[in-house]
């Protein structure tokens, strides 16, 4: 089918780093505390869009690709993490922080705390409020804790696989919570199993624990560095030991991780600043790409994980995943989305009577769009808050009527009007077509769709679950064909060039793989993940299901896009 348009501060003297990992005794200036970050984003369709690499494609009929229902029509963020050190209510504060990060995962949650050199763990399947009760939190004593929320894409939710994971090794115990995805997971797992390692889950996070356990390095955080030297892909992780909390991001900085402080001096790490806000922690800075932050009784110690390549931060954090009140990659998400809407209105204006959003993710962009063209903004679709976000709830049984469960049109606003509907993205087009139909049935005279991101033409391998490339409607159809499919009077996407222009000199610091098919770190496995059908996310159990979730692909030499400094 035709593709559519479109480091290092001084470490404690008692913990020297072995020569292998010698780091120049420079100040932390190499990692400024408030690094300038890229501006917001914006995009549209371009007829000469690059063809998506073969290793992300999967076959299947068009009916199969577009017939999975409403829940397929948004990318799926896989998880959120939190870490707290030095607060007597660490577990309860972690619980609240996870609540603030609930939008990043609704299938499983867990917290691990430490007291008297013993790690305590409570994990469960379900929402944060369902997993943790007051009595459960009482089982998590201590002044340090880490937590995790996760989204599952397929299979049964298995309690033993919910993070944070806890493991014992020669010198003690360690807990870990991970946001991201490793593209060389299968190779590492096979190598470890060949050496005698036994795995309990299908999660790539477990590989990290095995690599730490077999390391001969001392102290502990050097084990982490050695392990991470083997990893390829996206990872923002928090580790908890008997006396330390360690936070780190991969050298590309794919997934966000911020650091804050509470008034009592406690350290807080989280995927988004909205978690800091809820527990009254003050944002200090981002954990920098390639940085390891070690916090113990002596305070904060910083070191460089690996040579830092070109940053490749996930653009979709600003388009869809993060909450509007968060600051991600040093930039206000609200400001970004509002600007996307304004740019979209400038690029693709249309005569209309009212501008409405697809709630909730389209609200801020729609506000920007309406402001720019001087047309009233109205809530023409009312969202039910008693059903999970479309892209998170994976229960097949409600997909056929998911849109009607969640969105109700307001006839008084729509009837007889020329309506502009603003949404953040289109994945398969199934939800968009039903939304257009709902609005028409409410009496709208015209329905014009405006999408505040460029067309998504490729799958993500860095911690976001998206369908295979052939299931993505923008990879199979032109903009006009998509318009016809969803039934709108007109359709326009934010242009890729405008998005990069708005980001200005920071544009190269973002990953656009889902829009271009150009991967900063290409998967090198003989088999690659068939995203959308299976995810090795630790909530899916058997080895059989693991094997069935991979498909043959050409073996390509690893390729890193961007200048190595």
PDB file of N, CA, C and O in Angstrom, residues 282-343:
ATOM      1  N   UNK A 282       9.835  19.319  45.492  1.00  0.00           N
ATOM      2  CA  UNK A 282      10.221  20.369  44.549  1.00  0.00           C
ATOM      3  C   UNK A 282      11.102  19.791  43.443  1.00  0.00           C
ATOM      4  O   UNK A 282      12.085  19.093  43.718  1.00  0.00           O
ATOM      5  N   UNK A 283      10.719  20.050  42.207  1.00  0.00           N
ATOM      6  CA  UNK A 283      11.506  19.599  41.062  1.00  0.00           C
ATOM      7  C   UNK A 283      12.903  20.216  41.115  1.00  0.00           C
ATOM      8  O   UNK A 283      13.055  21.435  41.275  1.00  0.00           O
ATOM      9  N   UNK A 284      13.944  19.393  40.996  1.00  0.00           N
ATOM     10  CA  UNK A 284      15.326  19.859  40.982  1.00  0.00           C
ATOM     11  C   UNK A 284      15.871  19.845  39.558  1.00  0.00           C
ATOM     12  O   UNK A 284      16.338  20.850  39.045  1.00  0.00           O
ATOM     13  N   UNK A 285      15.763  18.714  38.906  1.00  0.00           N
ATOM     14  CA  UNK A 285      16.278  18.579  37.542  1.00  0.00           C
ATOM     15  C   UNK A 285      15.903  17.225  36.991  1.00  0.00           C
ATOM     16  O   UNK A 285      15.391  16.363  37.696  1.00  0.00           O
ATOM     17  N   UNK A 286      16.164  17.036  35.712  1.00  0.00           N
ATOM     18  CA  UNK A 286      16.050  15.718  35.103  1.00  0.00           C
ATOM     19  C   UNK A 286      17.280  14.885  35.466  1.00  0.00           C
ATOM     20  O   UNK A 286      18.382  15.425  35.598  1.00  0.00           O
ATOM     21  N   UNK A 287      17.086  13.588  35.616  1.00  0.00           N
ATOM     22  CA  UNK A 287      18.234  12.688  35.630  1.00  0.00           C
ATOM     23  C   UNK A 287      18.711  12.681  34.190  1.00  0.00           C
ATOM     24  O   UNK A 287      17.936  12.438  33.261  1.00  0.00           O
ATOM     25  N   UNK A 288      19.974  13.005  33.987  1.00  0.00           N
ATOM     26  CA  UNK A 288      20.455  13.196  32.628  1.00  0.00           C
ATOM     27  C   UNK A 288      20.672  11.871  31.904  1.00  0.00           C
ATOM     28  O   UNK A 288      20.997  10.852  32.518  1.00  0.00           O
ATOM     29  N   UNK A 289      20.512  11.881  30.595  1.00  0.00           N
ATOM     30  CA  UNK A 289      20.779  10.669  29.822  1.00  0.00           C
ATOM     31  C   UNK A 289      22.199  10.175  30.075  1.00  0.00           C
ATOM     32  O   UNK A 289      23.154  10.955  30.021  1.00  0.00           O
ATOM     33  N   UNK A 290      22.341   8.891  30.369  1.00  0.00           N
ATOM     34  CA  UNK A 290      23.644   8.307  30.627  1.00  0.00           C
ATOM     35  C   UNK A 290      24.170   8.552  32.021  1.00  0.00           C
ATOM     36  O   UNK A 290      25.313   8.212  32.318  1.00  0.00           O
ATOM     37  N   UNK A 291      23.334   9.111  32.901  1.00  0.00           N
ATOM     38  CA  UNK A 291      23.764   9.422  34.262  1.00  0.00           C
ATOM     39  C   UNK A 291      23.258   8.390  35.261  1.00  0.00           C
ATOM     40  O   UNK A 291      22.150   7.883  35.139  1.00  0.00           O
ATOM     41  N   UNK A 292      24.105   8.112  36.276  1.00  0.00           N
ATOM     42  CA  UNK A 292      23.708   7.295  37.415  1.00  0.00           C
ATOM     43  C   UNK A 292      23.730   8.192  38.650  1.00  0.00           C
ATOM     44  O   UNK A 292      24.734   8.848  38.913  1.00  0.00           O
ATOM     45  N   UNK A 293      22.626   8.254  39.352  1.00  0.00           N
ATOM     46  CA  UNK A 293      22.550   9.020  40.595  1.00  0.00           C
ATOM     47  C   UNK A 293      22.443   8.029  41.747  1.00  0.00           C
ATOM     48  O   UNK A 293      21.516   7.219  41.785  1.00  0.00           O
ATOM     49  N   UNK A 294      23.412   8.066  42.649  1.00  0.00           N
ATOM     50  CA  UNK A 294      23.419   7.184  43.816  1.00  0.00           C
ATOM     51  C   UNK A 294      23.121   8.032  45.053  1.00  0.00           C
ATOM     52  O   UNK A 294      23.791   9.028  45.303  1.00  0.00           O
ATOM     53  N   UNK A 295      22.099   7.662  45.795  1.00  0.00           N
ATOM     54  CA  UNK A 295      21.741   8.390  47.020  1.00  0.00           C
ATOM     55  C   UNK A 295      21.894   7.450  48.209  1.00  0.00           C
ATOM     56  O   UNK A 295      21.350   6.336  48.205  1.00  0.00           O
ATOM     57  N   UNK A 296      22.645   7.903  49.216  1.00  0.00           N
ATOM     58  CA  UNK A 296      22.810   7.128  50.446  1.00  0.00           C
ATOM     59  C   UNK A 296      22.857   8.098  51.617  1.00  0.00           C
ATOM     60  O   UNK A 296      22.549   9.286  51.465  1.00  0.00           O
ATOM     61  N   UNK A 297      23.255   7.618  52.787  1.00  0.00           N
ATOM     62  CA  UNK A 297      23.253   8.451  53.995  1.00  0.00           C
ATOM     63  C   UNK A 297      24.213   9.630  53.872  1.00  0.00           C
ATOM     64  O   UNK A 297      24.087  10.624  54.593  1.00  0.00           O
ATOM     65  N   UNK A 298      25.170   9.561  52.949  1.00  0.00           N
ATOM     66  CA  UNK A 298      26.120  10.652  52.744  1.00  0.00           C
ATOM     67  C   UNK A 298      25.644  11.657  51.708  1.00  0.00           C
ATOM     68  O   UNK A 298      26.328  12.629  51.407  1.00  0.00           O
ATOM     69  N   UNK A 299      24.464  11.411  51.126  1.00  0.00           N
ATOM     70  CA  UNK A 299      23.917  12.340  50.151  1.00  0.00           C
ATOM     71  C   UNK A 299      23.925  11.809  48.736  1.00  0.00           C
ATOM     72  O   UNK A 299      23.868  10.599  48.503  1.00  0.00           O
ATOM     73  N   UNK A 300      23.987  12.728  47.776  1.00  0.00           N
ATOM     74  CA  UNK A 300      23.861  12.394  46.351  1.00  0.00           C
ATOM     75  C   UNK A 300      25.222  12.306  45.683  1.00  0.00           C
ATOM     76  O   UNK A 300      26.083  13.162  45.870  1.00  0.00           O
ATOM     77  N   UNK A 301      25.434  11.261  44.891  1.00  0.00           N
ATOM     78  CA  UNK A 301      26.670  11.072  44.140  1.00  0.00           C
ATOM     79  C   UNK A 301      26.294  10.819  42.688  1.00  0.00           C
ATOM     80  O   UNK A 301      25.367  10.059  42.403  1.00  0.00           O
ATOM     81  N   UNK A 302      27.005  11.447  41.770  1.00  0.00           N
ATOM     82  CA  UNK A 302      26.656  11.351  40.361  1.00  0.00           C
ATOM     83  C   UNK A 302      27.819  10.833  39.540  1.00  0.00           C
ATOM     84  O   UNK A 302      28.964  11.197  39.788  1.00  0.00           O
ATOM     85  N   UNK A 303      27.529   9.996  38.582  1.00  0.00           N
ATOM     86  CA  UNK A 303      28.565   9.496  37.698  1.00  0.00           C
ATOM     87  C   UNK A 303      28.006   9.234  36.312  1.00  0.00           C
ATOM     88  O   UNK A 303      26.787   9.169  36.126  1.00  0.00           O
ATOM     89  N   UNK A 304      28.910   9.116  35.371  1.00  0.00           N
ATOM     90  CA  UNK A 304      28.512   8.907  33.990  1.00  0.00           C
ATOM     91  C   UNK A 304      28.412   7.419  33.707  1.00  0.00           C
ATOM     92  O   UNK A 304      29.336   6.659  34.000  1.00  0.00           O
ATOM     93  N   UNK A 305      27.318   7.028  33.139  1.00  0.00           N
ATOM     94  CA  UNK A 305      27.074   5.627  32.830  1.00  0.00           C
ATOM     95  C   UNK A 305      27.890   5.163  31.626  1.00  0.00           C
ATOM     96  O   UNK A 305      28.628   4.206  31.685  1.00  0.00           O
ATOM     97  N   UNK A 306      27.730   5.844  30.535  1.00  0.00           N
ATOM     98  CA  UNK A 306      28.391   5.477  29.288  1.00  0.00           C
ATOM     99  C   UNK A 306      28.670   6.737  28.484  1.00  0.00           C
ATOM    100  O   UNK A 306      28.095   7.798  28.740  1.00  0.00           O
ATOM    101  N   UNK A 307      29.518   6.603  27.478  1.00  0.00           N
ATOM    102  CA  UNK A 307      29.718   7.722  26.565  1.00  0.00           C
ATOM    103  C   UNK A 307      28.372   8.110  25.988  1.00  0.00           C
ATOM    104  O   UNK A 307      27.603   7.258  25.543  1.00  0.00           O
ATOM    105  N   UNK A 308      28.087   9.383  25.998  1.00  0.00           N
ATOM    106  CA  UNK A 308      26.750   9.825  25.607  1.00  0.00           C
ATOM    107  C   UNK A 308      26.631  10.079  24.112  1.00  0.00           C
ATOM    108  O   UNK A 308      27.303  10.937  23.558  1.00  0.00           O
ATOM    109  N   UNK A 309      25.770   9.354  23.458  1.00  0.00           N
ATOM    110  CA  UNK A 309      25.511   9.607  22.039  1.00  0.00           C
ATOM    111  C   UNK A 309      24.491  10.744  21.914  1.00  0.00           C
ATOM    112  O   UNK A 309      24.151  11.397  22.887  1.00  0.00           O
ATOM    113  N   UNK A 310      23.978  10.947  20.735  1.00  0.00           N
ATOM    114  CA  UNK A 310      22.953  11.954  20.528  1.00  0.00           C
ATOM    115  C   UNK A 310      21.705  11.613  21.335  1.00  0.00           C
ATOM    116  O   UNK A 310      21.262  10.470  21.369  1.00  0.00           O
ATOM    117  N   UNK A 311      21.156  12.613  22.025  1.00  0.00           N
ATOM    118  CA  UNK A 311      19.913  12.397  22.753  1.00  0.00           C
ATOM    119  C   UNK A 311      18.813  11.973  21.783  1.00  0.00           C
ATOM    120  O   UNK A 311      18.758  12.432  20.647  1.00  0.00           O
ATOM    121  N   UNK A 312      17.930  11.122  22.262  1.00  0.00           N
ATOM    122  CA  UNK A 312      16.783  10.703  21.475  1.00  0.00           C
ATOM    123  C   UNK A 312      15.577  10.527  22.394  1.00  0.00           C
ATOM    124  O   UNK A 312      15.082   9.424  22.615  1.00  0.00           O
ATOM    125  N   UNK A 313      15.084  11.630  22.922  1.00  0.00           N
ATOM    126  CA  UNK A 313      13.963  11.595  23.864  1.00  0.00           C
ATOM    127  C   UNK A 313      12.653  11.357  23.122  1.00  0.00           C
ATOM    128  O   UNK A 313      12.445  11.871  22.019  1.00  0.00           O
ATOM    129  N   UNK A 314      11.777  10.611  23.727  1.00  0.00           N
ATOM    130  CA  UNK A 314      10.518  10.231  23.085  1.00  0.00           C
ATOM    131  C   UNK A 314       9.607  11.441  22.874  1.00  0.00           C
ATOM    132  O   UNK A 314       9.147  12.064  23.824  1.00  0.00           O
ATOM    133  N   UNK A 315       9.330  11.756  21.636  1.00  0.00           N
ATOM    134  CA  UNK A 315       8.490  12.900  21.314  1.00  0.00           C
ATOM    135  C   UNK A 315       7.052  12.694  21.783  1.00  0.00           C
ATOM    136  O   UNK A 315       6.322  13.636  22.082  1.00  0.00           O
ATOM    137  N   UNK A 316       6.641  11.432  21.870  1.00  0.00           N
ATOM    138  CA  UNK A 316       5.249  11.165  22.212  1.00  0.00           C
ATOM    139  C   UNK A 316       4.917  11.459  23.673  1.00  0.00           C
ATOM    140  O   UNK A 316       3.750  11.526  24.042  1.00  0.00           O
ATOM    141  N   UNK A 317       5.940  11.635  24.516  1.00  0.00           N
ATOM    142  CA  UNK A 317       5.665  12.069  25.886  1.00  0.00           C
ATOM    143  C   UNK A 317       4.943  13.410  25.862  1.00  0.00           C
ATOM    144  O   UNK A 317       4.015  13.646  26.632  1.00  0.00           O
ATOM    145  N   UNK A 318       5.348  14.285  24.973  1.00  0.00           N
ATOM    146  CA  UNK A 318       4.724  15.602  24.880  1.00  0.00           C
ATOM    147  C   UNK A 318       3.443  15.582  24.059  1.00  0.00           C
ATOM    148  O   UNK A 318       2.567  16.426  24.257  1.00  0.00           O
ATOM    149  N   UNK A 319       3.312  14.653  23.171  1.00  0.00           N
ATOM    150  CA  UNK A 319       2.109  14.585  22.354  1.00  0.00           C
ATOM    151  C   UNK A 319       0.965  13.907  23.097  1.00  0.00           C
ATOM    152  O   UNK A 319      -0.182  14.366  23.044  1.00  0.00           O
ATOM    153  N   UNK A 320       1.251  12.853  23.847  1.00  0.00           N
ATOM    154  CA  UNK A 320       0.149  12.059  24.401  1.00  0.00           C
ATOM    155  C   UNK A 320       0.374  11.484  25.784  1.00  0.00           C
ATOM    156  O   UNK A 320      -0.489  11.593  26.653  1.00  0.00           O
ATOM    157  N   UNK A 321       1.518  10.845  26.061  1.00  0.00           N
ATOM    158  CA  UNK A 321       1.672  10.045  27.272  1.00  0.00           C
ATOM    159  C   UNK A 321       1.597  10.840  28.571  1.00  0.00           C
ATOM    160  O   UNK A 321       0.872  10.484  29.489  1.00  0.00           O
ATOM    161  N   UNK A 322       2.388  11.896  28.696  1.00  0.00           N
ATOM    162  CA  UNK A 322       2.490  12.620  29.960  1.00  0.00           C
ATOM    163  C   UNK A 322       1.232  13.441  30.244  1.00  0.00           C
ATOM    164  O   UNK A 322       0.497  13.832  29.334  1.00  0.00           O
ATOM    165  N   UNK A 323       0.994  13.719  31.530  1.00  0.00           N
ATOM    166  CA  UNK A 323      -0.113  14.592  31.893  1.00  0.00           C
ATOM    167  C   UNK A 323       0.232  16.037  31.526  1.00  0.00           C
ATOM    168  O   UNK A 323       1.398  16.443  31.584  1.00  0.00           O
ATOM    169  N   UNK A 324      -0.764  16.834  31.174  1.00  0.00           N
ATOM    170  CA  UNK A 324      -0.497  18.223  30.779  1.00  0.00           C
ATOM    171  C   UNK A 324       0.184  19.059  31.858  1.00  0.00           C
ATOM    172  O   UNK A 324       0.893  20.018  31.548  1.00  0.00           O
ATOM    173  N   UNK A 325      -0.036  18.713  33.147  1.00  0.00           N
ATOM    174  CA  UNK A 325       0.576  19.483  34.231  1.00  0.00           C
ATOM    175  C   UNK A 325       2.006  19.056  34.546  1.00  0.00           C
ATOM    176  O   UNK A 325       2.631  19.587  35.458  1.00  0.00           O
ATOM    177  N   UNK A 326       2.533  18.111  33.782  1.00  0.00           N
ATOM    178  CA  UNK A 326       3.909  17.653  33.983  1.00  0.00           C
ATOM    179  C   UNK A 326       4.898  18.487  33.179  1.00  0.00           C
ATOM    180  O   UNK A 326       4.552  19.100  32.156  1.00  0.00           O
ATOM    181  N   UNK A 327       6.144  18.497  33.670  1.00  0.00           N
ATOM    182  CA  UNK A 327       7.267  19.053  32.910  1.00  0.00           C
ATOM    183  C   UNK A 327       8.121  17.853  32.507  1.00  0.00           C
ATOM    184  O   UNK A 327       8.619  17.131  33.358  1.00  0.00           O
ATOM    185  N   UNK A 328       8.242  17.626  31.219  1.00  0.00           N
ATOM    186  CA  UNK A 328       8.965  16.463  30.707  1.00  0.00           C
ATOM    187  C   UNK A 328      10.086  16.926  29.791  1.00  0.00           C
ATOM    188  O   UNK A 328       9.868  17.775  28.918  1.00  0.00           O
ATOM    189  N   UNK A 329      11.273  16.396  30.008  1.00  0.00           N
ATOM    190  CA  UNK A 329      12.464  16.804  29.260  1.00  0.00           C
ATOM    191  C   UNK A 329      12.684  18.319  29.387  1.00  0.00           C
ATOM    192  O   UNK A 329      13.108  18.987  28.448  1.00  0.00           O
ATOM    193  N   UNK A 330      12.326  18.864  30.550  1.00  0.00           N
ATOM    194  CA  UNK A 330      12.553  20.277  30.824  1.00  0.00           C
ATOM    195  C   UNK A 330      11.553  21.220  30.192  1.00  0.00           C
ATOM    196  O   UNK A 330      11.738  22.434  30.197  1.00  0.00           O
ATOM    197  N   UNK A 331      10.451  20.688  29.641  1.00  0.00           N
ATOM    198  CA  UNK A 331       9.484  21.518  28.945  1.00  0.00           C
ATOM    199  C   UNK A 331       8.065  21.214  29.414  1.00  0.00           C
ATOM    200  O   UNK A 331       7.700  20.065  29.615  1.00  0.00           O
ATOM    201  N   UNK A 332       7.258  22.256  29.580  1.00  0.00           N
ATOM    202  CA  UNK A 332       5.863  22.083  29.980  1.00  0.00           C
ATOM    203  C   UNK A 332       5.088  21.330  28.909  1.00  0.00           C
ATOM    204  O   UNK A 332       5.053  21.730  27.734  1.00  0.00           O
ATOM    205  N   UNK A 333       4.463  20.249  29.304  1.00  0.00           N
ATOM    206  CA  UNK A 333       3.661  19.466  28.365  1.00  0.00           C
ATOM    207  C   UNK A 333       2.455  20.278  27.891  1.00  0.00           C
ATOM    208  O   UNK A 333       2.096  20.255  26.710  1.00  0.00           O
ATOM    209  N   UNK A 334       1.849  21.031  28.801  1.00  0.00           N
ATOM    210  CA  UNK A 334       0.690  21.858  28.443  1.00  0.00           C
ATOM    211  C   UNK A 334       1.072  22.865  27.363  1.00  0.00           C
ATOM    212  O   UNK A 334       0.374  23.020  26.353  1.00  0.00           O
ATOM    213  N   UNK A 335       2.190  23.540  27.572  1.00  0.00           N
ATOM    214  CA  UNK A 335       2.646  24.536  26.595  1.00  0.00           C
ATOM    215  C   UNK A 335       2.890  23.905  25.235  1.00  0.00           C
ATOM    216  O   UNK A 335       2.545  24.473  24.194  1.00  0.00           O
ATOM    217  N   UNK A 336       3.492  22.720  25.251  1.00  0.00           N
ATOM    218  CA  UNK A 336       3.767  22.028  23.990  1.00  0.00           C
ATOM    219  C   UNK A 336       2.487  21.735  23.239  1.00  0.00           C
ATOM    220  O   UNK A 336       2.354  22.057  22.050  1.00  0.00           O
ATOM    221  N   UNK A 337       1.536  21.134  23.902  1.00  0.00           N
ATOM    222  CA  UNK A 337       0.310  20.720  23.216  1.00  0.00           C
ATOM    223  C   UNK A 337      -0.493  21.917  22.724  1.00  0.00           C
ATOM    224  O   UNK A 337      -1.100  21.869  21.646  1.00  0.00           O
ATOM    225  N   UNK A 338      -0.519  22.985  23.526  1.00  0.00           N
ATOM    226  CA  UNK A 338      -1.220  24.192  23.085  1.00  0.00           C
ATOM    227  C   UNK A 338      -0.592  24.738  21.811  1.00  0.00           C
ATOM    228  O   UNK A 338      -1.289  25.126  20.862  1.00  0.00           O
ATOM    229  N   UNK A 339       0.731  24.725  21.765  1.00  0.00           N
ATOM    230  CA  UNK A 339       1.420  25.228  20.578  1.00  0.00           C
ATOM    231  C   UNK A 339       1.182  24.330  19.377  1.00  0.00           C
ATOM    232  O   UNK A 339       1.025  24.821  18.244  1.00  0.00           O
ATOM    233  N   UNK A 340       1.118  23.038  19.597  1.00  0.00           N
ATOM    234  CA  UNK A 340       0.818  22.132  18.489  1.00  0.00           C
ATOM    235  C   UNK A 340      -0.521  22.504  17.853  1.00  0.00           C
ATOM    236  O   UNK A 340      -0.672  22.492  16.636  1.00  0.00           O
ATOM    237  N   UNK A 341      -1.488  22.782  18.730  1.00  0.00           N
ATOM    238  CA  UNK A 341      -2.805  23.166  18.229  1.00  0.00           C
ATOM    239  C   UNK A 341      -2.765  24.438  17.418  1.00  0.00           C
ATOM    240  O   UNK A 341      -3.420  24.550  16.368  1.00  0.00           O
ATOM    241  N   UNK A 342      -1.998  25.414  17.891  1.00  0.00           N
ATOM    242  CA  UNK A 342      -1.886  26.675  17.174  1.00  0.00           C
ATOM    243  C   UNK A 342      -1.236  26.477  15.807  1.00  0.00           C
ATOM    244  O   UNK A 342      -1.699  27.027  14.794  1.00  0.00           O
ATOM    245  N   UNK A 343      -0.175  25.694  15.782  1.00  0.00           N
ATOM    246  CA  UNK A 343       0.510  25.449  14.509  1.00  0.00           C
ATOM    247  C   UNK A 343      -0.414  24.716  13.548  1.00  0.00           C
ATOM    248  O   UNK A 343      -0.488  25.028  12.355  1.00  0.00           O
TER     249      UNK A 343
END
